[in-house]
Coordinates of C-alpha atoms and ligand atoms in Angstrom, one line a residue:
M1196 CA 6.7 55.9 -49.6
A1197 CA 3.2 55.0 -48.5
E1198 CA 3.4 52.0 -50.8
R1199 CA 6.8 50.9 -49.2
R1200 CA 5.3 51.2 -45.7
R1201 CA 2.2 49.1 -46.7
R1202 CA 4.5 46.4 -48.1
A1203 CA 6.6 46.4 -44.9
R1204 CA 3.5 45.9 -42.8
V1205 CA 2.3 42.8 -44.6
Q1206 CA 4.0 39.5 -44.6
G1207 CA 4.2 37.6 -47.8
G1208 CA 1.9 37.6 -50.7
W1209 CA -1.4 36.9 -48.8
A1210 CA -1.9 40.7 -48.4
N1211 CA -2.5 40.9 -52.1
A1212 CA -5.4 39.2 -53.7
P1213 CA -3.9 36.1 -55.3
A1214 CA -3.7 36.1 -59.0
A1215 CA -6.2 33.6 -60.5
R1216 CA -4.5 30.3 -60.9
P1217 CA -4.2 29.3 -64.5
A1218 CA -6.1 26.1 -65.4
A1219 CA -3.7 23.1 -65.4
P1220 CA -3.0 21.8 -68.9
K1221 CA -4.6 18.5 -69.7
G1222 CA -2.5 15.6 -68.3
A1223 CA -0.5 17.8 -65.9
V1224 CA 0.1 16.4 -62.4
T1225 CA -1.8 18.4 -59.8
S1226 CA -2.2 18.1 -56.1
N1227 CA -4.5 15.3 -55.1
L1228 CA -5.7 17.4 -52.2
C1229 CA -7.2 20.1 -54.4
P1230 CA -7.1 19.7 -58.1
A1231 CA -6.2 22.9 -59.9
G1232 CA -9.1 25.2 -60.5
T1233 CA -11.4 23.6 -57.9
T1234 CA -12.4 24.8 -54.4
P1235 CA -10.9 22.7 -51.6
A1236 CA -13.5 20.6 -49.8
W1237 CA -12.9 22.3 -46.5
M1238 CA -14.0 25.7 -48.0
R1239 CA -17.2 24.4 -49.5
K1240 CA -20.2 24.9 -47.3
D1241 CA -22.2 22.1 -48.9
Q1242 CA -19.6 19.4 -48.1
P1243 CA -19.9 17.2 -45.1
H1244 CA -17.0 17.4 -42.6
S1245 CA -14.0 15.5 -43.7
Q1246 CA -12.7 12.5 -41.7
E1247 CA -9.7 14.6 -40.5
Q1248 CA -12.0 16.8 -38.5
F1249 CA -11.4 16.6 -34.7
V1250 CA -14.3 15.0 -33.0
F1251 CA -14.6 15.1 -29.2
E1252 CA -15.4 11.6 -27.8
K1253 CA -16.5 11.2 -24.3
P1254 CA -14.3 8.7 -22.4
S1255 CA -16.4 5.5 -22.1
E1256 CA -15.7 5.2 -18.4
V1257 CA -15.4 8.0 -15.9
E1258 CA -11.8 8.3 -14.8
R1259 CA -11.4 6.8 -11.3
R1260 CA -9.0 8.3 -8.9
V1261 CA -6.7 6.3 -6.8
P1262 CA -7.5 7.5 -3.2
E1263 CA -4.7 9.1 -1.3
A1264 CA -3.6 7.0 1.8
G1265 CA -4.8 8.3 5.1
V1266 CA -2.3 8.6 8.0
I1267 CA -2.9 7.5 11.5
D1268 CA -0.2 8.9 13.8
K1269 CA -2.1 10.2 16.9
P1270 CA -3.1 8.1 19.9
G1271 CA -6.7 6.9 19.7
V1272 CA -9.2 4.3 18.7
Y1273 CA -10.0 4.4 15.0
E1274 CA -13.0 2.7 13.3
L1275 CA -11.7 1.8 9.8
S1276 CA -14.9 0.4 8.3
K1277 CA -18.3 -1.0 9.1
T1278 CA -18.7 -3.4 6.2
P1279 CA -18.8 -6.0 4.8
S1280 CA -18.0 -8.2 7.9
G1281 CA -18.6 -5.8 10.7
I1282 CA -16.6 -3.1 12.5
S1283 CA -12.8 -3.0 11.8
R1284 CA -11.0 -1.1 14.5
V1285 CA -7.4 -0.2 15.4
H1286 CA -6.2 1.3 18.7
L1287 CA -2.9 3.2 18.5
I1288 CA -0.9 3.9 21.7
P1289 CA 2.4 5.7 21.0
G1290 CA 4.7 5.7 24.1
F1291 CA 3.2 2.5 25.6
L1292 CA 6.8 2.0 26.7
D1293 CA 8.9 5.0 27.6
S1294 CA 12.1 5.3 25.6
E1295 CA 14.4 4.1 28.4
Q1296 CA 12.4 0.9 28.9
A1297 CA 12.1 0.4 25.2
D1298 CA 15.9 0.8 24.7
W1299 CA 16.9 -1.9 27.1
M1300 CA 14.1 -4.3 26.0
F1301 CA 15.2 -3.9 22.4
E1302 CA 18.8 -4.7 23.2
Q1303 CA 17.9 -7.8 25.2
L1304 CA 15.5 -9.2 22.7
L1305 CA 17.8 -8.5 19.7
H1306 CA 20.6 -10.4 21.5
D1307 CA 18.7 -13.2 23.3
L1308 CA 15.8 -14.4 21.0
P1309 CA 16.3 -17.5 18.8
W1310 CA 15.9 -15.5 15.5
G1311 CA 15.8 -17.6 12.3
Q1312 CA 15.0 -17.1 8.7
R1313 CA 12.1 -19.2 7.4
T1314 CA 11.3 -20.4 3.9
H1315 CA 8.0 -19.1 2.6
I1316 CA 6.0 -21.5 0.5
R1317 CA 3.6 -20.2 -2.1
Q1318 CA 2.0 -21.5 -5.3
E1319 CA 4.5 -19.6 -7.4
G1320 CA 7.5 -21.2 -5.6
S1321 CA 9.4 -20.9 -2.3
F1322 CA 11.6 -18.1 -1.1
E1323 CA 13.4 -17.0 2.1
E1324 CA 11.3 -14.6 4.2
P1325 CA 12.9 -11.1 4.0
R1326 CA 13.1 -10.9 7.9
L1327 CA 13.9 -13.1 10.9
T1328 CA 11.2 -14.5 13.1
C1329 CA 10.7 -16.6 16.2
W1330 CA 7.6 -18.0 17.9
Y1331 CA 6.4 -18.4 21.6
G1332 CA 3.4 -20.4 22.7
E1333 CA 2.1 -23.8 23.8
L1334 CA 0.7 -24.5 20.3
P1335 CA 2.3 -24.5 16.9
Y1336 CA 1.4 -21.8 14.4
T1337 CA 1.1 -22.4 10.6
Y1338 CA 1.0 -19.6 8.1
S1339 CA 2.0 -19.4 4.4
G1340 CA 3.2 -23.0 4.5
I1341 CA 5.5 -22.4 7.5
T1342 CA 4.9 -24.2 10.8
M1343 CA 6.4 -22.6 13.8
Q1344 CA 6.9 -25.3 16.4
P1345 CA 5.6 -24.8 20.0
N1346 CA 8.0 -22.9 22.3
P1347 CA 6.7 -22.5 25.8
N1348 CA 9.9 -21.0 27.2
W1349 CA 8.9 -17.3 27.4
H1350 CA 11.8 -14.9 27.7
P1351 CA 11.3 -12.9 30.9
V1352 CA 11.1 -9.6 28.9
L1353 CA 8.4 -11.1 26.7
A1354 CA 6.5 -12.5 29.7
L1355 CA 6.6 -9.0 31.3
L1356 CA 5.3 -7.3 28.2
K1357 CA 2.6 -9.9 27.7
E1358 CA 1.3 -9.2 31.3
R1359 CA 1.3 -5.5 30.8
I1360 CA -0.7 -5.7 27.6
E1361 CA -3.1 -8.2 29.1
A1362 CA -3.7 -5.9 32.1
L1363 CA -4.4 -3.0 29.7
R1364 CA -6.8 -5.0 27.6
G1365 CA -8.3 -7.4 30.1
C1366 CA -7.5 -10.6 28.1
T1367 CA -5.0 -13.4 28.0
F1368 CA -2.7 -14.0 25.0
N1369 CA -1.2 -17.5 24.6
S1370 CA 1.1 -16.9 21.7
L1371 CA 3.6 -14.4 20.2
L1372 CA 5.1 -14.0 16.7
C1373 CA 8.3 -12.0 16.9
N1374 CA 9.7 -10.3 13.7
L1375 CA 13.1 -8.8 13.3
Y1376 CA 13.6 -6.4 10.4
R1377 CA 17.4 -6.1 10.2
H1378 CA 17.4 -3.1 7.8
E1379 CA 15.4 -1.2 5.2
K1380 CA 15.3 -4.2 2.8
D1381 CA 13.5 -6.4 5.3
S1382 CA 9.7 -6.4 5.0
V1383 CA 6.5 -8.4 5.2
D1384 CA 4.2 -8.5 2.2
W1385 CA 0.4 -7.8 2.1
H1386 CA -1.5 -10.4 4.1
S1387 CA -4.2 -10.7 6.8
D1388 CA -3.7 -12.6 10.1
D1389 CA -6.7 -14.8 9.2
E1390 CA -5.5 -18.3 9.8
P1391 CA -8.3 -20.6 11.1
S1392 CA -6.3 -21.1 14.4
L1393 CA -6.8 -17.4 15.2
G1394 CA -10.6 -17.8 15.2
T1395 CA -13.0 -15.1 14.0
N1396 CA -12.4 -11.4 14.7
P1397 CA -9.0 -12.0 16.4
L1398 CA -7.5 -9.4 18.7
I1399 CA -3.8 -8.8 17.8
A1400 CA -1.6 -6.6 19.9
S1401 CA 1.5 -5.4 18.0
L1402 CA 4.4 -3.8 19.9
S1403 CA 7.2 -2.1 18.0
L1404 CA 10.8 -1.5 19.2
G1405 CA 13.7 0.1 17.4
A1406 CA 13.6 2.0 14.0
T1407 CA 10.3 3.5 12.9
R1408 CA 8.7 1.6 10.0
N1409 CA 5.5 2.3 8.1
F1410 CA 2.7 -0.2 8.8
E1411 CA 0.4 0.0 5.7
M1412 CA -3.2 -1.1 5.5
R1413 CA -5.5 -1.6 2.5
K1414 CA -9.2 -2.5 2.4
K1415 CA -10.0 -5.7 0.5
P1416 CA -11.9 -4.9 -2.7
S1417 CA -15.6 -5.8 -3.0
L1418 CA -16.5 -8.9 -5.1
E1419 CA -17.4 -6.7 -8.1
E1420 CA -13.8 -5.4 -8.2
N1421 CA -12.5 -8.9 -9.1
G1422 CA -9.5 -8.7 -6.9
D1423 CA -8.4 -5.3 -8.2
Y1424 CA -6.8 -3.4 -5.3
R1425 CA -6.0 -0.2 -7.3
F1426 CA -8.8 1.9 -6.0
V1427 CA -9.2 0.6 -2.4
E1428 CA -8.9 2.7 0.7
R1429 CA -5.4 2.8 2.2
L1430 CA -3.8 3.8 5.5
R1431 CA -0.3 4.4 6.7
I1432 CA 0.6 4.1 10.4
P1433 CA 4.2 5.0 11.3
L1434 CA 5.1 2.7 14.2
D1435 CA 7.9 3.9 16.3
H1436 CA 10.0 2.8 19.3
G1437 CA 7.6 1.7 22.2
T1438 CA 4.3 2.0 20.2
L1439 CA 1.5 -0.5 20.7
L1440 CA -1.1 -1.0 17.9
M1441 CA -4.1 -3.2 18.5
M1442 CA -6.2 -4.6 15.6
E1443 CA -9.6 -6.1 16.3
G1444 CA -13.1 -6.8 15.0
A1445 CA -13.3 -7.5 11.3
T1446 CA -9.9 -5.9 10.6
Q1447 CA -8.3 -9.2 9.4
E1448 CA -11.4 -10.2 7.4
D1449 CA -11.8 -6.9 5.6
W1450 CA -8.3 -5.4 5.5
Q1451 CA -4.7 -6.5 4.7
H1452 CA -1.5 -5.1 6.1
R1453 CA 2.2 -5.0 5.3
V1454 CA 5.5 -3.4 6.2
P1455 CA 7.1 -2.4 2.9
K1456 CA 10.8 -2.2 2.1
E1457 CA 12.2 1.4 2.4
Y1458 CA 14.4 3.3 0.0
H1459 CA 16.4 5.0 2.7
S1460 CA 18.5 3.2 5.3
R1461 CA 16.8 2.0 8.4
A1462 CA 18.3 0.5 11.5
A1463 CA 16.9 -2.7 13.0
R1464 CA 13.3 -3.0 14.2
I1465 CA 11.6 -5.7 16.4
N1466 CA 7.9 -6.2 16.2
L1467 CA 6.0 -8.4 18.7
T1468 CA 2.5 -9.6 17.7
F1469 CA 0.7 -11.1 20.7
R1470 CA -2.2 -13.5 19.6
I1471 CA -4.7 -16.0 20.9
I1472 CA -4.3 -19.3 19.2
Y1473 CA -7.0 -22.0 19.4
P1474 CA -6.2 -25.7 19.0
E1475 CA -7.1 -27.1 15.5
T1476 CA -10.2 -29.2 15.6
Ligands
AKG129 O1 5.9 -5.7 11.8 C1 4.8 -5.4 11.8 O2 4.4 -4.3 12.3 C2 3.7 -6.3 11.3 C3 4.0 -7.7 11.4 C4 2.9 -8.6 10.8 O3 2.2 -8.2 9.9 C5 2.6 -9.9 11.3 O4 3.4 -10.4 12.1 O5 1.7 -10.5 10.8

């Protein structure tokens, strides 16, 4: 009985001392891992570790984390960075227009402005811009191979908005780029508003009407990063109906911005970017 219980407790033959393995007859095929009658290498203390042994190797480069995007969604003045070109600053004013004013302005501008789709020219080829645009100002404006011809006939709503932003800021804008994002698939890719005609450290006042879209910013990488944007600082600023965003200082020199496509459906959005353009010398 005791013997039966002992056998039930143990699993397999390992509980009993193994019978000595008979020496393999000469010429017999044996395992090449451990020839019959010899001690396997891994059991012998005098043997160096075999190649199969796990060896911990330190990663050659410390793993870098992709920083999480910061969010700016409260009114205020935000200093984004102080280097390399100086202070980069944005000023967010949600509710610059109350919703009733913003509603009727949106409807008029959507209906009245001379919206058109431009062809974007880059080294890789040309493509239709995924949004509609129009331009106001005494001077032409050239960006990404597109030249917007002068258009001094300011729509009364645009003239009114220009005056209101100028009064707030104490400056005079002479130009305006209008963007119409018809739906979630319309967008503007990463860029800076750094054309020579905008001068250094341009002030850009951007007013949004209609559907809320994310305005994203990323810091330009330092020279050592060789154009690698993976680890740069990022920001997201949701811009909703009636919100004014001003960018100034070194923001265009040290940062890029975009309005990405969205996965979920979005109604139309108008964005008005008031600028000061200098004649080309
Ligand atoms: O639609 C926006 O908020 C941004 C537009 C823009 O980046 C531009 O006009 O340069």
